[in-house]
CSV table of C-alpha atoms and ligand atoms in Angstrom, one decimal:
chain,number,residue,atom,x,y,z
A,1,MET,CA,0.9,-9.9,-31.9
A,2,THR,CA,-1.1,-11.9,-34.3
A,3,GLY,CA,-4.8,-11.6,-34.5
A,4,ALA,CA,-5.4,-15.1,-33.0
A,5,MET,CA,-3.5,-14.0,-29.7
A,6,GLN,CA,-5.0,-11.2,-29.4
A,7,ALA,CA,-8.7,-13.0,-29.3
A,8,ASP,CA,-7.2,-15.2,-26.8
A,9,ARG,CA,-6.6,-12.6,-24.2
A,10,ARG,CA,-9.9,-11.2,-22.1
A,11,ARG,CA,-10.7,-7.8,-21.8
A,12,VAL,CA,-10.7,-6.6,-18.3
A,13,SER,CA,-12.0,-2.9,-17.1
A,14,ILE,CA,-10.6,-2.3,-14.0
A,15,PHE,CA,-13.4,0.9,-12.0
A,16,GLY,CA,-11.9,2.6,-9.0
A,17,ALA,CA,-8.4,0.8,-10.4
A,18,THR,CA,-6.6,3.2,-8.1
A,19,GLY,CA,-7.9,2.2,-5.2
A,20,SER,CA,-7.2,-0.6,-2.1
A,21,ILE,CA,-9.2,-3.1,-4.5
A,22,GLY,CA,-8.2,-1.6,-7.7
A,23,GLN,CA,-4.6,-1.9,-7.0
A,24,SER,CA,-4.5,-5.7,-5.7
A,25,THR,CA,-6.4,-6.0,-8.9
A,26,LEU,CA,-3.9,-4.4,-11.0
A,27,ASP,CA,-1.4,-6.8,-9.0
A,28,LEU,CA,-2.7,-10.3,-10.2
A,29,ILE,CA,-3.7,-8.9,-13.9
A,30,ALA,CA,-0.2,-7.2,-13.7
A,31,ARG,CA,1.4,-10.8,-13.3
A,32,ALA,CA,-0.4,-12.3,-16.2
A,33,PRO,CA,0.1,-9.4,-18.8
A,34,SER,CA,-0.1,-11.3,-22.1
A,35,ALA,CA,-3.5,-13.1,-20.7
A,36,TYR,CA,-5.0,-9.9,-20.5
A,37,GLU,CA,-5.8,-6.8,-22.7
A,38,VAL,CA,-6.9,-4.4,-20.3
A,39,VAL,CA,-9.9,-2.1,-21.9
A,40,ALA,CA,-10.3,1.0,-19.3
A,41,LEU,CA,-8.7,2.1,-16.4
A,42,THR,CA,-11.1,5.0,-14.1
A,43,GLY,CA,-9.5,6.9,-10.5
A,44,GLY,CA,-10.2,9.7,-9.0
A,45,ALA,CA,-8.0,12.5,-7.6
A,46,ASN,CA,-4.9,10.1,-8.1
A,47,VAL,CA,-4.3,10.5,-11.5
A,48,ASP,CA,-0.9,10.2,-11.8
A,49,ARG,CA,-1.4,6.4,-10.1
A,50,LEU,CA,-4.4,6.2,-13.3
A,51,ALA,CA,-2.0,7.7,-16.1
A,52,ALA,CA,1.1,5.5,-14.7
A,53,ASP,CA,-1.0,2.0,-14.1
A,54,ALA,CA,-2.9,3.0,-17.6
A,55,ILE,CA,0.1,2.7,-19.4
A,56,ARG,CA,2.1,0.2,-17.6
A,57,LEU,CA,-1.2,-1.9,-18.9
A,58,LYS,CA,-1.6,-0.1,-21.9
A,59,ALA,CA,-4.8,0.1,-21.1
A,60,GLY,CA,-7.0,1.6,-24.5
A,61,ILE,CA,-8.7,4.5,-21.8
A,62,ALA,CA,-8.2,6.1,-18.5
A,63,VAL,CA,-11.1,7.8,-16.8
A,64,THR,CA,-10.8,10.3,-13.6
A,65,ALA,CA,-14.5,10.8,-11.3
A,66,TYR,CA,-13.3,14.6,-11.9
A,67,PRO,CA,-13.6,16.6,-14.3
A,68,GLU,CA,-11.4,18.9,-13.2
A,69,ARG,CA,-8.4,16.9,-12.9
A,70,LEU,CA,-8.9,15.7,-17.0
A,71,HIS,CA,-6.2,18.3,-17.8
A,72,ASP,CA,-3.7,16.6,-15.6
A,73,LEU,CA,-4.3,13.3,-16.7
A,74,ARG,CA,-4.3,14.1,-20.6
A,75,ALA,CA,-0.4,15.7,-20.1
A,76,ARG,CA,0.3,12.3,-18.1
A,77,LEU,CA,-0.8,10.6,-21.0
A,78,ALA,CA,0.8,12.4,-23.8
A,79,GLY,CA,1.9,10.4,-26.2
A,80,SER,CA,0.7,7.2,-24.8
A,81,GLY,CA,-1.8,5.8,-27.2
A,82,VAL,CA,-4.3,6.0,-23.9
A,83,GLU,CA,-7.6,7.9,-24.2
A,84,ALA,CA,-8.0,10.0,-21.4
A,85,ALA,CA,-11.5,11.0,-20.4
A,86,ALA,CA,-13.6,12.4,-16.7
A,87,GLY,CA,-16.8,12.8,-15.5
A,88,GLU,CA,-19.9,10.7,-15.1
A,89,ALA,CA,-21.0,10.3,-18.0
A,90,ALA,CA,-17.2,9.1,-19.2
A,91,LEU,CA,-17.4,6.9,-16.4
A,92,LEU,CA,-20.8,5.4,-18.1
A,93,GLU,CA,-18.9,5.1,-21.9
A,94,ALA,CA,-16.3,3.1,-20.4
A,95,ALA,CA,-18.9,1.0,-18.6
A,96,ASP,CA,-20.2,0.1,-22.5
A,97,ARG,CA,-16.0,-0.7,-23.4
A,98,PRO,CA,-17.3,-4.4,-24.4
A,99,ALA,CA,-15.3,-6.3,-21.6
A,100,ASP,CA,-15.3,-9.9,-20.9
A,101,TRP,CA,-15.0,-9.2,-16.6
A,102,ILE,CA,-14.6,-5.9,-15.3
A,103,MET,CA,-14.7,-5.0,-11.5
A,104,SER,CA,-16.6,-2.2,-9.5
A,105,ALA,CA,-14.4,-1.5,-7.2
A,106,ILE,CA,-15.6,2.3,-6.8
A,107,VAL,CA,-16.4,3.4,-3.1
A,108,GLY,CA,-19.9,4.5,-2.2
A,109,ALA,CA,-22.7,4.8,-4.1
A,110,ALA,CA,-20.9,6.5,-6.7
A,111,GLY,CA,-20.2,2.5,-7.9
A,112,LEU,CA,-23.9,1.9,-9.1
A,113,PRO,CA,-24.5,3.5,-11.9
A,114,PRO,CA,-21.6,1.9,-13.9
A,115,GLY,CA,-21.8,-1.1,-12.2
A,116,LEU,CA,-25.1,-1.3,-13.4
A,117,ARG,CA,-24.2,-0.1,-17.1
A,118,ALA,CA,-21.4,-3.3,-16.9
A,119,LEU,CA,-24.7,-5.2,-16.6
A,120,ARG,CA,-26.4,-4.3,-19.8
A,121,HIS,CA,-23.8,-6.1,-21.8
A,122,GLY,CA,-24.0,-9.6,-20.3
A,123,THR,CA,-20.5,-9.2,-18.9
A,124,VAL,CA,-19.0,-10.7,-15.7
A,125,LEU,CA,-19.3,-8.3,-12.6
A,126,ALA,CA,-17.0,-8.6,-10.3
A,127,LEU,CA,-18.5,-6.6,-7.0
A,128,ALA,CA,-16.7,-5.6,-4.8
A,129,ASN,CA,-19.2,-2.5,-4.6
A,130,LYS,CA,-21.2,-3.4,-1.1
A,131,GLU,CA,-23.1,0.0,-2.0
A,132,SER,CA,-24.4,-1.4,-5.1
A,133,LEU,CA,-26.4,-4.0,-3.0
A,134,VAL,CA,-27.6,-2.1,0.0
A,135,CYS,CA,-28.6,0.5,-2.6
A,136,ALA,CA,-30.9,-1.8,-5.6
A,137,GLY,CA,-29.9,-5.2,-4.7
A,138,PRO,CA,-33.0,-6.1,-6.7
A,139,ILE,CA,-32.3,-3.5,-9.5
A,140,LEU,CA,-29.2,-5.2,-10.0
A,141,MET,CA,-29.8,-8.9,-9.6
A,142,ALA,CA,-33.0,-8.3,-12.1
A,143,GLU,CA,-30.4,-6.1,-14.7
A,144,ALA,CA,-28.2,-9.5,-14.4
A,145,ALA,CA,-30.5,-11.5,-15.6
A,146,ARG,CA,-31.9,-10.0,-17.9
A,147,HIS,CA,-29.2,-9.5,-19.4
A,148,GLY,CA,-27.7,-13.0,-19.2
A,149,ALA,CA,-24.5,-11.1,-16.9
A,150,THR,CA,-22.8,-12.9,-14.1
A,151,ILE,CA,-22.2,-10.9,-11.1
A,152,LEU,CA,-19.3,-12.4,-8.7
A,153,PRO,CA,-18.9,-10.8,-5.0
A,154,VAL,CA,-15.5,-9.8,-4.1
A,155,ASP,CA,-16.1,-9.0,-0.5
A,156,SER,CA,-14.1,-11.6,1.3
A,157,GLU,CA,-17.3,-13.4,3.5
A,158,HIS,CA,-19.8,-13.3,0.3
A,159,SER,CA,-17.1,-14.8,-1.6
A,160,ALA,CA,-16.5,-17.2,1.1
A,161,VAL,CA,-20.6,-17.8,0.9
A,162,PHE,CA,-20.3,-17.7,-2.8
A,163,GLN,CA,-17.9,-21.2,-2.5
A,164,ALA,CA,-19.0,-22.6,0.1
A,165,LEU,CA,-22.4,-22.9,-1.9
A,166,ARG,CA,-20.8,-24.2,-5.1
A,167,GLY,CA,-22.7,-27.5,-6.0
A,168,GLU,CA,-25.2,-27.2,-2.9
A,169,ASP,CA,-28.8,-26.3,-3.2
A,170,ILE,CA,-29.4,-23.1,-1.7
A,171,ALA,CA,-32.9,-24.2,-0.6
A,172,THR,CA,-30.6,-26.2,2.6
A,173,VAL,CA,-29.1,-24.1,3.8
A,174,GLU,CA,-30.0,-23.1,7.5
A,175,LYS,CA,-27.9,-20.5,8.2
A,176,VAL,CA,-25.3,-18.1,6.6
A,177,VAL,CA,-22.7,-16.4,9.4
A,178,ILE,CA,-20.3,-13.7,8.4
A,179,THR,CA,-17.6,-13.0,10.2
A,180,ALA,CA,-16.3,-9.7,11.9
A,181,SER,CA,-12.8,-8.7,13.3
A,182,GLY,CA,-14.9,-5.7,15.9
A,183,GLY,CA,-12.6,-3.3,13.8
A,184,GLY,CA,-9.5,-1.5,15.3
A,185,LEU,CA,-11.7,-0.3,18.8
A,186,ARG,CA,-12.7,-4.2,19.7
A,187,ASP,CA,-11.1,-3.2,23.2
A,188,TRP,CA,-11.8,0.3,23.9
A,189,SER,CA,-13.9,0.3,26.6
A,190,LEU,CA,-17.6,1.6,25.9
A,191,ALA,CA,-16.7,5.1,27.8
A,192,ARG,CA,-13.7,6.0,25.6
A,193,LEU,CA,-15.8,5.4,22.2
A,194,PRO,CA,-16.7,8.4,22.1
A,195,HIS,CA,-13.6,10.0,22.0
A,196,ALA,CA,-12.2,7.6,19.1
A,197,THR,CA,-10.2,9.6,16.0
A,198,PRO,CA,-10.3,8.8,12.4
A,199,ALA,CA,-7.0,7.9,12.3
A,200,GLU,CA,-7.8,5.3,15.5
A,201,ALA,CA,-10.6,4.5,13.8
A,202,GLY,CA,-8.6,3.7,10.2
A,203,ALA,CA,-6.4,1.3,11.9
A,204,HIS,CA,-7.2,-1.9,11.0
A,205,PRO,CA,-5.8,-5.0,12.9
A,206,ASN,CA,-5.8,-7.5,10.5
A,207,TRP,CA,-6.7,-6.1,6.8
A,208,ASP,CA,-5.2,-3.6,4.9
A,209,MET,CA,-8.1,-1.8,3.6
A,210,GLY,CA,-9.5,1.9,2.2
A,211,GLN,CA,-9.6,4.4,5.2
A,212,ARG,CA,-13.5,4.6,4.5
A,213,ILE,CA,-13.8,1.0,4.4
A,214,THR,CA,-11.5,0.8,7.6
A,215,ILE,CA,-13.9,3.1,9.4
A,216,ASP,CA,-16.8,0.9,8.9
A,217,SER,CA,-15.4,-1.9,10.2
A,218,ALA,CA,-14.1,-0.2,13.7
A,219,SER,CA,-17.5,0.6,13.8
A,220,MET,CA,-19.0,-2.6,12.2
A,221,PHE,CA,-21.3,0.1,9.6
A,222,ASN,CA,-19.6,-2.6,7.4
A,223,LYS,CA,-21.0,-5.7,7.9
A,224,ALA,CA,-24.3,-4.2,8.5
A,225,MET,CA,-24.0,-3.5,4.8
A,226,GLU,CA,-22.1,-7.1,4.4
A,227,LEU,CA,-25.8,-8.4,6.2
A,228,ILE,CA,-28.2,-6.4,3.5
A,229,GLU,CA,-25.2,-7.9,0.8
A,230,THR,CA,-25.8,-11.5,1.9
A,231,HIS,CA,-29.9,-10.7,2.2
A,232,GLU,CA,-29.5,-9.1,-1.4
A,233,PHE,CA,-27.1,-11.6,-3.3
A,234,PHE,CA,-28.3,-14.4,-2.1
A,235,GLY,CA,-31.5,-14.3,-1.7
A,236,LEU,CA,-31.8,-15.1,2.2
A,237,PRO,CA,-34.1,-14.1,4.6
A,238,PRO,CA,-32.5,-11.8,7.1
A,239,GLU,CA,-33.5,-13.7,10.3
A,240,ARG,CA,-31.4,-16.9,8.8
A,241,ILE,CA,-27.9,-14.6,8.3
A,242,GLU,CA,-26.1,-13.8,11.4
A,243,THR,CA,-22.6,-12.4,12.0
A,244,ILE,CA,-20.1,-13.5,14.8
A,245,VAL,CA,-16.8,-11.2,16.1
A,246,HIS,CA,-13.8,-13.5,15.5
A,247,PRO,CA,-10.5,-11.3,15.9
A,248,GLN,CA,-8.1,-13.4,13.6
A,249,SER,CA,-10.5,-12.8,10.4
A,250,LEU,CA,-9.1,-16.4,8.9
A,251,ILE,CA,-12.7,-18.1,8.0
A,252,HIS,CA,-14.7,-15.2,6.6
A,253,ALA,CA,-17.6,-17.3,6.7
A,254,LEU,CA,-20.3,-20.1,7.7
A,255,VAL,CA,-22.8,-22.3,6.2
A,256,GLN,CA,-25.2,-24.1,8.0
A,257,PHE,CA,-27.0,-26.9,6.0
A,258,CYS,CA,-30.2,-28.1,7.0
A,259,ASP,CA,-28.1,-31.5,7.6
A,260,GLY,CA,-26.4,-29.7,10.5
A,261,ALA,CA,-23.7,-29.7,8.7
A,262,MET,CA,-21.7,-26.1,8.7
A,263,MET,CA,-18.4,-25.6,5.7
A,264,ALA,CA,-16.4,-22.8,6.9
A,265,HIS,CA,-14.0,-21.0,4.7
A,266,LEU,CA,-10.7,-19.8,5.6
A,267,GLY,CA,-8.0,-17.9,4.3
A,268,ALA,CA,-5.3,-15.4,4.6
A,269,PRO,CA,-6.7,-11.9,5.0
A,270,ASP,CA,-5.8,-10.8,1.3
A,271,MET,CA,-8.5,-9.3,-1.1
A,272,ARG,CA,-6.1,-11.0,-3.8
A,273,HIS,CA,-8.4,-14.5,-2.5
A,274,ALA,CA,-11.4,-13.6,-3.4
A,275,ILE,CA,-10.2,-10.8,-6.4
A,276,GLY,CA,-8.4,-13.7,-7.7
A,277,HIS,CA,-11.1,-15.8,-6.8
A,278,ALA,CA,-13.6,-13.8,-9.2
A,279,LEU,CA,-10.9,-13.0,-11.8
A,280,HIS,CA,-10.7,-17.5,-12.7
A,281,TRP,CA,-13.8,-18.5,-11.8
A,282,PRO,CA,-14.9,-20.7,-12.8
A,283,THR,CA,-11.7,-22.5,-12.4
A,284,ARG,CA,-9.2,-22.2,-9.5
A,285,GLN,CA,-5.6,-20.9,-10.1
A,286,ASP,CA,-2.6,-20.1,-8.1
A,287,LEU,CA,-2.6,-16.9,-6.2
A,288,PRO,CA,0.6,-15.3,-4.9
A,289,VAL,CA,-1.3,-15.5,-1.3
A,290,ALA,CA,0.0,-16.9,1.9
A,291,ARG,CA,-0.8,-19.6,2.6
A,292,LEU,CA,-2.3,-20.9,6.3
A,293,ASP,CA,-0.3,-22.5,8.6
A,294,LEU,CA,-3.0,-24.0,10.8
A,295,ALA,CA,-0.6,-25.6,13.6
A,296,GLU,CA,1.1,-21.5,14.3
A,297,ILE,CA,-2.5,-20.2,14.2
A,298,ALA,CA,-3.1,-22.7,17.3
A,299,ARG,CA,-6.6,-21.4,17.9
A,300,LEU,CA,-9.5,-19.7,16.3
A,301,ASP,CA,-12.4,-17.2,18.2
A,302,PHE,CA,-15.0,-16.4,18.5
A,303,ALA,CA,-17.4,-14.0,20.5
A,304,ALA,CA,-21.8,-12.8,19.3
A,305,PRO,CA,-21.4,-8.9,18.9
A,306,ASP,CA,-22.1,-6.5,21.6
A,307,PRO,CA,-25.1,-4.3,20.5
A,308,ALA,CA,-24.0,-1.9,22.6
A,309,ARG,CA,-20.9,-1.4,20.5
A,310,TYR,CA,-22.0,-2.2,17.2
A,311,PRO,CA,-25.0,-0.1,16.9
A,312,ALA,CA,-24.7,-0.5,13.3
A,313,LEU,CA,-25.7,-3.9,13.3
A,314,ALA,CA,-29.3,-2.9,14.4
A,315,LEU,CA,-30.1,-0.7,11.6
A,316,ALA,CA,-29.5,-3.5,9.4
A,317,GLU,CA,-31.7,-5.7,10.7
A,318,ARG,CA,-34.3,-2.0,10.4
A,319,VAL,CA,-33.5,-2.1,6.4
A,320,MET,CA,-34.2,-5.3,5.6
A,321,ALA,CA,-37.0,-5.7,7.5
A,322,THR,CA,-38.0,-2.1,4.9
A,323,GLY,CA,-36.9,-2.8,2.2
A,324,GLY,CA,-38.2,-0.4,-0.5
A,325,LEU,CA,-35.6,2.9,0.0
A,326,ALA,CA,-34.3,2.1,3.5
A,327,GLY,CA,-30.9,0.5,1.7
A,328,ALA,CA,-30.3,3.9,0.3
A,329,ALA,CA,-31.1,6.0,2.6
A,330,PHE,CA,-29.3,3.7,5.4
A,331,ASN,CA,-26.5,4.0,2.8
A,332,ALA,CA,-26.3,7.4,1.7
A,333,ALA,CA,-26.5,8.7,5.5
A,334,LYS,CA,-24.2,6.4,6.5
A,335,GLU,CA,-21.7,7.8,4.3
A,336,VAL,CA,-22.7,11.7,5.2
A,337,ALA,CA,-22.1,10.3,9.1
A,338,LEU,CA,-18.5,8.6,8.4
A,339,ASP,CA,-18.0,12.0,6.3
A,340,LEU,CA,-18.4,14.2,8.8
A,341,PHE,CA,-16.6,12.1,11.5
A,342,ILE,CA,-13.4,11.8,9.2
A,343,GLY,CA,-13.4,15.8,9.3
A,344,GLY,CA,-13.8,15.8,13.2
A,345,ARG,CA,-17.5,17.1,13.5
A,346,LEU,CA,-19.4,14.4,15.0
A,347,PRO,CA,-17.8,11.6,17.4
A,348,PHE,CA,-17.6,8.4,16.3
A,349,THR,CA,-20.6,6.9,18.2
A,350,GLU,CA,-23.0,9.2,17.0
A,351,MET,CA,-22.3,7.8,13.1
A,352,ALA,CA,-25.5,5.4,13.7
A,353,PRO,CA,-27.9,7.5,16.1
A,354,LEU,CA,-27.0,10.4,13.4
A,355,VAL,CA,-28.0,7.5,10.1
A,356,GLU,CA,-31.6,6.2,12.6
A,357,ARG,CA,-33.0,10.2,12.9
A,358,VAL,CA,-32.2,10.2,8.8
A,359,LEU,CA,-34.6,6.3,8.8
A,360,ASP,CA,-36.5,8.1,11.3
A,361,ARG,CA,-37.3,10.6,9.5
A,362,MET,CA,-37.5,9.2,5.9
A,363,ALA,CA,-39.8,6.9,7.1
A,364,ALA,CA,-42.1,9.2,8.6
A,365,GLU,CA,-41.7,11.7,6.1
A,366,GLY,CA,-43.3,8.2,3.8
A,367,CYS,CA,-39.8,7.7,1.5
A,368,LEU,CA,-39.0,4.5,2.3
A,369,GLU,CA,-41.8,2.6,0.7
A,370,ALA,CA,-41.2,1.8,-2.9
A,371,GLN,CA,-43.0,-1.4,-4.5
A,372,GLY,CA,-39.9,-2.1,-7.0
A,373,PRO,CA,-37.8,1.1,-7.3
A,374,THR,CA,-36.3,2.4,-10.5
A,375,LEU,CA,-33.0,3.2,-10.3
A,376,ASP,CA,-34.3,7.5,-10.8
A,377,MET,CA,-36.4,6.7,-7.3
A,378,VAL,CA,-32.6,5.3,-6.0
A,379,LEU,CA,-30.7,8.2,-7.0
A,380,GLN,CA,-33.1,10.1,-5.7
A,381,ALA,CA,-33.5,8.7,-2.4
A,382,ASP,CA,-30.0,8.6,-1.9
A,383,ARG,CA,-29.8,12.6,-2.1
A,384,LEU,CA,-33.0,13.1,0.2
A,385,ALA,CA,-31.1,11.2,3.4
A,386,ARG,CA,-28.2,13.4,1.8
A,387,ASP,CA,-30.2,16.6,2.5
A,388,ARG,CA,-31.8,15.1,5.6
A,389,ALA,CA,-28.2,13.8,7.1
A,390,ALA,CA,-26.7,17.5,6.9
A,391,ASP,CA,-29.9,18.6,8.3
A,392,LEU,CA,-30.0,16.7,11.2
A,393,ALA,CA,-26.1,16.8,11.5
A,394,GLY,CA,-26.4,20.3,12.7
A,395,THR,CA,-28.0,19.4,16.3
A,396,TYR,CA,-25.0,17.5,16.8
A,397,GLU,CA,-22.4,20.5,17.0
A,398,THR,CA,-23.5,22.2,19.8
A,399,PRO,CA,-23.7,20.3,22.4
A,400,ARG,CA,-21.2,17.8,21.0
A,401,ARG,CA,-18.0,18.0,19.3
A,402,ALA,CA,-15.2,15.4,18.6
A,403,GLY,CA,-13.4,14.7,21.5
A,404,GLN,CA,-15.6,15.7,23.8
A,405,MET,CA,-17.1,13.8,26.6
A,406,PRO,CA,-20.3,13.0,25.9
B,1,NAD,P1,-10.3,3.2,-1.9
B,1,NAD,O1,-10.5,4.3,-1.1
B,1,NAD,O2,-9.1,2.6,-1.6
B,1,NAD,O3,-11.0,3.0,-3.4
B,1,NAD,C1,-11.7,3.6,-4.1
B,1,NAD,C2,-11.5,3.7,-5.4
B,1,NAD,O4,-12.9,4.7,-5.8
B,1,NAD,C3,-10.6,5.1,-5.4
B,1,NAD,O5,-10.2,4.3,-7.1
B,1,NAD,C4,-11.2,5.7,-6.3
B,1,NAD,O6,-10.7,7.2,-7.1
B,1,NAD,C5,-12.6,5.6,-6.5
B,1,NAD,N1,-13.8,6.9,-6.7
B,1,NAD,C6,-13.6,7.8,-5.1
B,1,NAD,N2,-14.9,8.1,-5.5
B,1,NAD,C7,-15.7,8.4,-6.7
B,1,NAD,C8,-16.5,9.0,-7.4
B,1,NAD,N3,-17.1,10.2,-5.9
B,1,NAD,N4,-16.9,8.1,-8.5
B,1,NAD,C9,-16.1,8.0,-9.0
B,1,NAD,N5,-14.9,7.1,-8.4
B,1,NAD,C10,-14.7,7.4,-7.1
B,1,NAD,O7,-11.7,1.9,-1.3
B,1,NAD,P2,-11.5,0.3,-1.4
B,1,NAD,O8,-11.0,-0.1,-0.4
B,1,NAD,O9,-10.7,0.3,-2.6
B,1,NAD,O10,-12.9,-0.2,-1.6
B,1,NAD,C11,-13.4,0.0,-3.1
B,1,NAD,C12,-15.3,-1.3,-2.7
B,1,NAD,O11,-15.0,-1.9,-2.5
B,1,NAD,C13,-15.5,-0.6,-1.7
B,1,NAD,O12,-17.0,-0.6,-2.2
B,1,NAD,C14,-15.4,-1.1,-0.5
B,1,NAD,O13,-16.5,-1.1,1.0
B,1,NAD,C15,-15.8,-2.3,-1.2
B,1,NAD,N6,-14.8,-3.3,-0.2
B,1,NAD,C16,-13.3,-3.0,-0.1
B,1,NAD,C17,-12.5,-4.2,0.8
B,1,NAD,C18,-10.9,-3.8,0.7
B,1,NAD,O14,-10.2,-4.7,1.8
B,1,NAD,N7,-10.5,-2.5,0.6
B,1,NAD,C19,-13.0,-5.3,1.2
B,1,NAD,C20,-14.1,-5.7,0.5
B,1,NAD,C21,-15.2,-4.9,0.2
B,2,MG,MG1,-16.2,-8.0,3.8
């Protein structure tokens, strides 16, 4: 390959390459291998997949988050010319490697430090990791502005809003409505919800996603995160952001303007839409996604979310009203509650009360207040919320176990 051809290739890195979003991103990139130079791929424990993809896409480096997996990763990459590395420092070092476009698709607060680091280099950051905005929205947005970096939303709802806002003045937006499928337990009676198992909550009617976000869809913690994400990314006040249950997941978001016009974004429930939009932005290019047949779809349904079924939504309102470190605490407590639910140690319906109690405790301790929090303060609030959640969760285990009636 000549130097000129090399220079034409876009340098891309994918953080969380082995996950659901990461694999969909690689699918798009692998369709046009001559267009991209893969700088870095990162993953977690699944080093088989990470190494296979790194070799297939001729990545410069493959990084596993877990140092104990480095030996296996090295063995799989032996003789391939792909470098191997492990651990948090290696993730940051990978984020320092020059790239034109970086996908942030690690799940959880662990995605924040590498994404933030990448922004320092003025890159385009395709942001699937919504936790970054929930925990540290103002820090992330300020860092992007400081270094002339661009953040593009990859969450389907936020990509939809972003597209509906193209060429519009944000000051003319009356409200943004993000849609919610209602999740896998949408039609269950309230009395049955405490008995939901991780497998039941982890089956989504429309989207094929990672396990954690799928369960978060059933509890609407995912939508709660997305309300906060909308607030942080678009700078809209909470009272101008709504969610509506739309079981078909074909409209991803709507923007209502001051003249009463509502722009809706429709598309098949396939994350390659939002990923591809961010990959090719500011242009549009063909994407291998299904086209909608409106006559066959025939109808689109909507319903207001029931606050008793989805208490996480009210917690999002509280987080937005509190600001400061509330987002970091909320996300961390939610991650612990989700771990406990997945481990069979907390009923589905106790996740939101646990998160609420963590917020209550930290508010009473004065630990949520902060003017212009720094990354260190965010990480400290994250650790404190995990400790508080673990403490408070213990009190649930005696009276109520997963599968028992409340
Ligand atoms: P996933 O669980 O399928 O994949 C997560 C990736 O992160 C994997 O590569 C895993 O190895 C890596 N990872 C996990 N823990 C890590 C850690 N501690 N340090 C470093 N890497 C770690 O998740 P996903 O469904 O692809 O979601 C990724 C992100 O995108 C999440 O923030 C999610 O909310 C968001 N998102 C996902 C979808 C979707 O359709 N899956 C849609 C919108 C937004
Ligand atoms: Mg979403």
